[in-house]
mmCIF file of the C-alpha atoms, coordinates in Angstrom:
data_MODEL
# 
_entry.id   MODEL 
# 
loop_
_atom_site.group_PDB 
_atom_site.id 
_atom_site.type_symbol 
_atom_site.label_atom_id 
_atom_site.label_alt_id 
_atom_site.label_comp_id 
_atom_site.label_asym_id 
_atom_site.label_entity_id 
_atom_site.label_seq_id 
_atom_site.pdbx_PDB_ins_code 
_atom_site.Cartn_x 
_atom_site.Cartn_y 
_atom_site.Cartn_z 
_atom_site.occupancy 
_atom_site.B_iso_or_equiv 
_atom_site.pdbx_formal_charge 
_atom_site.auth_seq_id 
_atom_site.auth_comp_id 
_atom_site.auth_asym_id 
_atom_site.auth_atom_id 
_atom_site.pdbx_PDB_model_num 
ATOM 1   C CA . MET A 1 1   ? -21.576 56.053 -57.238 1.00 0.00 ? 1   MET A CA 1 
ATOM 2   C CA . LEU A 1 2   ? -18.720 55.237 -54.837 1.00 0.00 ? 2   LEU A CA 1 
ATOM 3   C CA . TRP A 1 3   ? -19.637 51.567 -54.768 1.00 0.00 ? 3   TRP A CA 1 
ATOM 4   C CA . ARG A 1 4   ? -19.975 51.364 -58.543 1.00 0.00 ? 4   ARG A CA 1 
ATOM 5   C CA . ILE A 1 5   ? -16.550 52.877 -59.092 1.00 0.00 ? 5   ILE A CA 1 
ATOM 6   C CA . HIS A 1 6   ? -14.849 49.970 -57.394 1.00 0.00 ? 6   HIS A CA 1 
ATOM 7   C CA . SER A 1 7   ? -17.288 47.125 -57.984 1.00 0.00 ? 7   SER A CA 1 
ATOM 8   C CA . GLY A 1 8   ? -17.132 47.302 -61.775 1.00 0.00 ? 8   GLY A CA 1 
ATOM 9   C CA . VAL A 1 9   ? -20.873 47.890 -62.251 1.00 0.00 ? 9   VAL A CA 1 
ATOM 10  C CA . GLN A 1 10  ? -21.585 49.491 -65.600 1.00 0.00 ? 10  GLN A CA 1 
ATOM 11  C CA . MET A 1 11  ? -22.740 53.096 -65.487 1.00 0.00 ? 11  MET A CA 1 
ATOM 12  C CA . ARG A 1 12  ? -24.541 55.154 -68.097 1.00 0.00 ? 12  ARG A CA 1 
ATOM 13  C CA . ASN A 1 13  ? -22.219 58.150 -68.084 1.00 0.00 ? 13  ASN A CA 1 
ATOM 14  C CA . TYR A 1 14  ? -18.483 57.587 -67.990 1.00 0.00 ? 14  TYR A CA 1 
ATOM 15  C CA . SER A 1 15  ? -17.465 61.244 -68.183 1.00 0.00 ? 15  SER A CA 1 
ATOM 16  C CA . TRP A 1 16  ? -16.442 61.247 -64.512 1.00 0.00 ? 16  TRP A CA 1 
ATOM 17  C CA . ARG A 1 17  ? -13.875 58.512 -65.219 1.00 0.00 ? 17  ARG A CA 1 
ATOM 18  C CA . ARG A 1 18  ? -11.942 60.860 -67.492 1.00 0.00 ? 18  ARG A CA 1 
ATOM 19  C CA . HIS A 1 19  ? -11.250 63.047 -64.492 1.00 0.00 ? 19  HIS A CA 1 
ATOM 20  C CA . ASN A 1 20  ? -8.942  62.209 -61.668 1.00 0.00 ? 20  ASN A CA 1 
ATOM 21  C CA . HIS A 1 21  ? -11.636 61.518 -59.079 1.00 0.00 ? 21  HIS A CA 1 
ATOM 22  C CA . PRO A 1 22  ? -10.588 61.356 -55.420 1.00 0.00 ? 22  PRO A CA 1 
ATOM 23  C CA . PHE A 1 23  ? -12.530 58.174 -54.634 1.00 0.00 ? 23  PHE A CA 1 
ATOM 24  C CA . THR A 1 24  ? -9.877  55.498 -54.335 1.00 0.00 ? 24  THR A CA 1 
ATOM 25  C CA . LEU A 1 25  ? -10.447 52.060 -52.907 1.00 0.00 ? 25  LEU A CA 1 
ATOM 26  C CA . SER A 1 26  ? -8.694  53.111 -49.703 1.00 0.00 ? 26  SER A CA 1 
ATOM 27  C CA . PHE A 1 27  ? -11.051 56.104 -49.459 1.00 0.00 ? 27  PHE A CA 1 
ATOM 28  C CA . LEU A 1 28  ? -14.064 53.806 -49.856 1.00 0.00 ? 28  LEU A CA 1 
ATOM 29  C CA . GLU A 1 29  ? -12.709 51.439 -47.202 1.00 0.00 ? 29  GLU A CA 1 
ATOM 30  C CA . GLU A 1 30  ? -12.114 54.361 -44.831 1.00 0.00 ? 30  GLU A CA 1 
ATOM 31  C CA . VAL A 1 31  ? -15.688 55.610 -45.281 1.00 0.00 ? 31  VAL A CA 1 
ATOM 32  C CA . LEU A 1 32  ? -17.043 52.113 -44.641 1.00 0.00 ? 32  LEU A CA 1 
ATOM 33  C CA . ARG A 1 33  ? -14.824 51.739 -41.598 1.00 0.00 ? 33  ARG A CA 1 
ATOM 34  C CA . TRP A 1 34  ? -16.210 54.944 -40.044 1.00 0.00 ? 34  TRP A CA 1 
ATOM 35  C CA . VAL A 1 35  ? -19.796 53.961 -40.868 1.00 0.00 ? 35  VAL A CA 1 
ATOM 36  C CA . GLY A 1 36  ? -19.213 50.466 -39.466 1.00 0.00 ? 36  GLY A CA 1 
ATOM 37  C CA . MET A 1 37  ? -17.891 51.966 -36.229 1.00 0.00 ? 37  MET A CA 1 
ATOM 38  C CA . ASN A 1 38  ? -21.021 54.187 -35.996 1.00 0.00 ? 38  ASN A CA 1 
ATOM 39  C CA . GLU A 1 39  ? -18.865 57.282 -36.523 1.00 0.00 ? 39  GLU A CA 1 
ATOM 40  C CA . VAL A 1 40  ? -20.926 58.558 -39.449 1.00 0.00 ? 40  VAL A CA 1 
ATOM 41  C CA . HIS A 1 41  ? -19.988 62.186 -38.749 1.00 0.00 ? 41  HIS A CA 1 
ATOM 42  C CA . LYS A 1 42  ? -16.334 61.285 -39.435 1.00 0.00 ? 42  LYS A CA 1 
ATOM 43  C CA . ALA A 1 43  ? -17.291 59.578 -42.711 1.00 0.00 ? 43  ALA A CA 1 
ATOM 44  C CA . VAL A 1 44  ? -19.290 62.628 -43.820 1.00 0.00 ? 44  VAL A CA 1 
ATOM 45  C CA . THR A 1 45  ? -16.453 64.963 -42.816 1.00 0.00 ? 45  THR A CA 1 
ATOM 46  C CA . LEU A 1 46  ? -13.938 62.815 -44.727 1.00 0.00 ? 46  LEU A CA 1 
ATOM 47  C CA . PHE A 1 47  ? -16.144 62.893 -47.816 1.00 0.00 ? 47  PHE A CA 1 
ATOM 48  C CA . LEU A 1 48  ? -16.739 66.655 -47.678 1.00 0.00 ? 48  LEU A CA 1 
ATOM 49  C CA . ASP A 1 49  ? -13.044 67.377 -47.051 1.00 0.00 ? 49  ASP A CA 1 
ATOM 50  C CA . THR A 1 50  ? -11.985 65.135 -49.931 1.00 0.00 ? 50  THR A CA 1 
ATOM 51  C CA . VAL A 1 51  ? -14.422 66.747 -52.345 1.00 0.00 ? 51  VAL A CA 1 
ATOM 52  C CA . ALA A 1 52  ? -13.426 70.244 -51.172 1.00 0.00 ? 52  ALA A CA 1 
ATOM 53  C CA . LYS A 1 53  ? -9.757  69.567 -51.978 1.00 0.00 ? 53  LYS A CA 1 
ATOM 54  C CA . GLN A 1 54  ? -10.541 68.918 -55.633 1.00 0.00 ? 54  GLN A CA 1 
ATOM 55  C CA . PRO A 1 55  ? -10.015 71.740 -58.139 1.00 0.00 ? 55  PRO A CA 1 
ATOM 56  C CA . GLY A 1 56  ? -13.118 73.396 -59.510 1.00 0.00 ? 56  GLY A CA 1 
ATOM 57  C CA . PRO A 1 57  ? -16.638 73.373 -58.118 1.00 0.00 ? 57  PRO A CA 1 
ATOM 58  C CA . PRO A 1 58  ? -17.768 70.127 -56.468 1.00 0.00 ? 58  PRO A CA 1 
ATOM 59  C CA . ARG A 1 59  ? -20.030 67.995 -58.645 1.00 0.00 ? 59  ARG A CA 1 
ATOM 60  C CA . ILE A 1 60  ? -22.222 66.119 -56.173 1.00 0.00 ? 60  ILE A CA 1 
ATOM 61  C CA . GLN A 1 61  ? -25.288 64.817 -58.015 1.00 0.00 ? 61  GLN A CA 1 
ATOM 62  C CA . ARG A 1 62  ? -26.957 62.803 -55.264 1.00 0.00 ? 62  ARG A CA 1 
ATOM 63  C CA . SER A 1 63  ? -27.271 63.426 -51.575 1.00 0.00 ? 63  SER A CA 1 
ATOM 64  C CA . LEU A 1 64  ? -24.566 62.119 -49.276 1.00 0.00 ? 64  LEU A CA 1 
ATOM 65  C CA . TYR A 1 65  ? -27.275 60.358 -47.292 1.00 0.00 ? 65  TYR A CA 1 
ATOM 66  C CA . ARG A 1 66  ? -28.284 58.357 -50.363 1.00 0.00 ? 66  ARG A CA 1 
ATOM 67  C CA . GLU A 1 67  ? -24.685 57.421 -51.211 1.00 0.00 ? 67  GLU A CA 1 
ATOM 68  C CA . PHE A 1 68  ? -23.871 56.411 -47.627 1.00 0.00 ? 68  PHE A CA 1 
ATOM 69  C CA . LEU A 1 69  ? -27.150 54.510 -47.259 1.00 0.00 ? 69  LEU A CA 1 
ATOM 70  C CA . PHE A 1 70  ? -26.321 52.465 -50.343 1.00 0.00 ? 70  PHE A CA 1 
ATOM 71  C CA . LEU A 1 71  ? -22.810 51.781 -49.068 1.00 0.00 ? 71  LEU A CA 1 
ATOM 72  C CA . THR A 1 72  ? -24.219 50.658 -45.733 1.00 0.00 ? 72  THR A CA 1 
ATOM 73  C CA . LEU A 1 73  ? -26.774 48.443 -47.420 1.00 0.00 ? 73  LEU A CA 1 
ATOM 74  C CA . ALA A 1 74  ? -24.278 46.900 -49.854 1.00 0.00 ? 74  ALA A CA 1 
ATOM 75  C CA . ALA A 1 75  ? -21.472 46.373 -47.361 1.00 0.00 ? 75  ALA A CA 1 
ATOM 76  C CA . MET A 1 76  ? -23.319 45.602 -44.130 1.00 0.00 ? 76  MET A CA 1 
ATOM 77  C CA . GLY A 1 77  ? -26.783 44.423 -45.109 1.00 0.00 ? 77  GLY A CA 1 
ATOM 78  C CA . LYS A 1 78  ? -30.300 45.677 -44.571 1.00 0.00 ? 78  LYS A CA 1 
ATOM 79  C CA . ASP A 1 79  ? -30.216 44.952 -40.831 1.00 0.00 ? 79  ASP A CA 1 
ATOM 80  C CA . HIS A 1 80  ? -28.041 48.047 -40.356 1.00 0.00 ? 80  HIS A CA 1 
ATOM 81  C CA . VAL A 1 81  ? -30.262 50.516 -42.242 1.00 0.00 ? 81  VAL A CA 1 
ATOM 82  C CA . ALA A 1 82  ? -32.437 51.562 -39.279 1.00 0.00 ? 82  ALA A CA 1 
ATOM 83  C CA . ALA A 1 83  ? -29.365 52.202 -37.133 1.00 0.00 ? 83  ALA A CA 1 
ATOM 84  C CA . PHE A 1 84  ? -27.759 54.094 -40.021 1.00 0.00 ? 84  PHE A CA 1 
ATOM 85  C CA . ASP A 1 85  ? -30.760 56.443 -40.251 1.00 0.00 ? 85  ASP A CA 1 
ATOM 86  C CA . LYS A 1 86  ? -30.353 57.390 -36.594 1.00 0.00 ? 86  LYS A CA 1 
ATOM 87  C CA . LYS A 1 87  ? -26.576 57.740 -36.801 1.00 0.00 ? 87  LYS A CA 1 
ATOM 88  C CA . TYR A 1 88  ? -26.744 59.877 -39.946 1.00 0.00 ? 88  TYR A CA 1 
ATOM 89  C CA . LYS A 1 89  ? -29.282 62.211 -38.364 1.00 0.00 ? 89  LYS A CA 1 
ATOM 90  C CA . ALA A 1 90  ? -27.060 62.519 -35.263 1.00 0.00 ? 90  ALA A CA 1 
ATOM 91  C CA . ALA A 1 91  ? -24.036 63.165 -37.492 1.00 0.00 ? 91  ALA A CA 1 
ATOM 92  C CA . TYR A 1 92  ? -25.925 65.881 -39.372 1.00 0.00 ? 92  TYR A CA 1 
ATOM 93  C CA . THR A 1 93  ? -26.927 67.559 -36.117 1.00 0.00 ? 93  THR A CA 1 
ATOM 94  C CA . ARG A 1 94  ? -23.341 67.397 -34.874 1.00 0.00 ? 94  ARG A CA 1 
ATOM 95  C CA . LEU A 1 95  ? -21.871 68.764 -38.115 1.00 0.00 ? 95  LEU A CA 1 
ATOM 96  C CA . SER A 1 96  ? -24.496 71.491 -38.464 1.00 0.00 ? 96  SER A CA 1 
ATOM 97  C CA . GLY A 1 97  ? -23.096 73.043 -35.291 1.00 0.00 ? 97  GLY A CA 1 
ATOM 98  C CA . SER A 1 98  ? -19.651 73.428 -36.822 1.00 0.00 ? 98  SER A CA 1 
ATOM 99  C CA . LEU A 1 99  ? -20.410 73.885 -40.541 1.00 0.00 ? 99  LEU A CA 1 
ATOM 100 C CA . GLY A 1 100 ? -23.912 75.327 -40.410 1.00 0.00 ? 100 GLY A CA 1 
ATOM 101 C CA . ARG A 1 101 ? -27.135 73.894 -41.771 1.00 0.00 ? 101 ARG A CA 1 
ATOM 102 C CA . GLU A 1 102 ? -27.117 76.033 -44.912 1.00 0.00 ? 102 GLU A CA 1 
ATOM 103 C CA . GLU A 1 103 ? -23.590 74.908 -45.815 1.00 0.00 ? 103 GLU A CA 1 
ATOM 104 C CA . LEU A 1 104 ? -24.557 71.251 -45.319 1.00 0.00 ? 104 LEU A CA 1 
ATOM 105 C CA . ARG A 1 105 ? -27.703 71.752 -47.399 1.00 0.00 ? 105 ARG A CA 1 
ATOM 106 C CA . ARG A 1 106 ? -25.642 73.324 -50.160 1.00 0.00 ? 106 ARG A CA 1 
ATOM 107 C CA . LYS A 1 107 ? -23.297 70.342 -50.067 1.00 0.00 ? 107 LYS A CA 1 
ATOM 108 C CA . ARG A 1 108 ? -26.308 67.995 -50.269 1.00 0.00 ? 108 ARG A CA 1 
ATOM 109 C CA . ALA A 1 109 ? -25.618 66.429 -46.872 1.00 0.00 ? 109 ALA A CA 1 
ATOM 110 C CA . GLN A 1 110 ? -29.012 66.872 -45.216 1.00 0.00 ? 110 GLN A CA 1 
ATOM 111 C CA . PRO A 1 111 ? -30.850 63.716 -44.116 1.00 0.00 ? 111 PRO A CA 1 
ATOM 112 C CA . PRO A 1 112 ? -34.314 62.906 -45.471 1.00 0.00 ? 112 PRO A CA 1 
ATOM 113 C CA . SER A 1 113 ? -37.282 64.264 -43.612 1.00 0.00 ? 113 SER A CA 1 
ATOM 114 C CA . PRO A 1 114 ? -38.999 62.050 -41.020 1.00 0.00 ? 114 PRO A CA 1 
ATOM 115 C CA . LYS A 1 115 ? -41.957 61.765 -43.394 1.00 0.00 ? 115 LYS A CA 1 
ATOM 116 C CA . ALA A 1 116 ? -39.718 60.417 -46.175 1.00 0.00 ? 116 ALA A CA 1 
ATOM 117 C CA . VAL A 1 117 ? -38.192 57.822 -43.843 1.00 0.00 ? 117 VAL A CA 1 
ATOM 118 C CA . ASP A 1 118 ? -41.641 56.743 -42.653 1.00 0.00 ? 118 ASP A CA 1 
ATOM 119 C CA . CYS A 1 119 ? -42.888 56.446 -46.239 1.00 0.00 ? 119 CYS A CA 1 
ATOM 120 C CA . ARG A 1 120 ? -39.874 54.321 -47.149 1.00 0.00 ? 120 ARG A CA 1 
ATOM 121 C CA . ARG A 1 121 ? -40.576 52.009 -44.223 1.00 0.00 ? 121 ARG A CA 1 
ATOM 122 C CA . CYS A 1 122 ? -44.314 51.732 -44.897 1.00 0.00 ? 122 CYS A CA 1 
ATOM 123 C CA . PHE A 1 123 ? -44.734 51.695 -48.674 1.00 0.00 ? 123 PHE A CA 1 
ATOM 124 C CA . LEU A 1 124 ? -41.553 50.515 -50.339 1.00 0.00 ? 124 LEU A CA 1 
ATOM 125 C CA . VAL A 1 125 ? -40.442 46.950 -50.790 1.00 0.00 ? 125 VAL A CA 1 
ATOM 126 C CA . PRO A 1 126 ? -37.615 45.888 -48.467 1.00 0.00 ? 126 PRO A CA 1 
ATOM 127 C CA . LEU A 1 127 ? -34.265 47.353 -49.407 1.00 0.00 ? 127 LEU A CA 1 
ATOM 128 C CA . GLU A 1 128 ? -31.953 44.914 -51.143 1.00 0.00 ? 128 GLU A CA 1 
ATOM 129 C CA . CYS A 1 129 ? -28.778 45.073 -53.206 1.00 0.00 ? 129 CYS A CA 1 
# 
């Protein structure tokens, strides 16, 4: 969703555009900068803090892992996906100490299970944007 906001890709539901969403181009660049520097925990923290500052309940439809994986794939290429998996898992472990696993699960920030990652590697076609 973050990438589509700023890349001009058509989306099915435009109701989120009527709201003042917090995802500016500078926000997207900051997230990509942290991911590119292998500081995924800072990117996740930035995202969760930004969403928490918005009025009303947060409306996160997809997992943060999925959104960040797509950003990594689109911005840095498929060569960085395996490293991203490891860094995201480390970031989740680090953040679960301060926020708690249940809070991260509620905010849809948990990484996929090892079985899901293995299935993606074995059975799916190579990831491409």
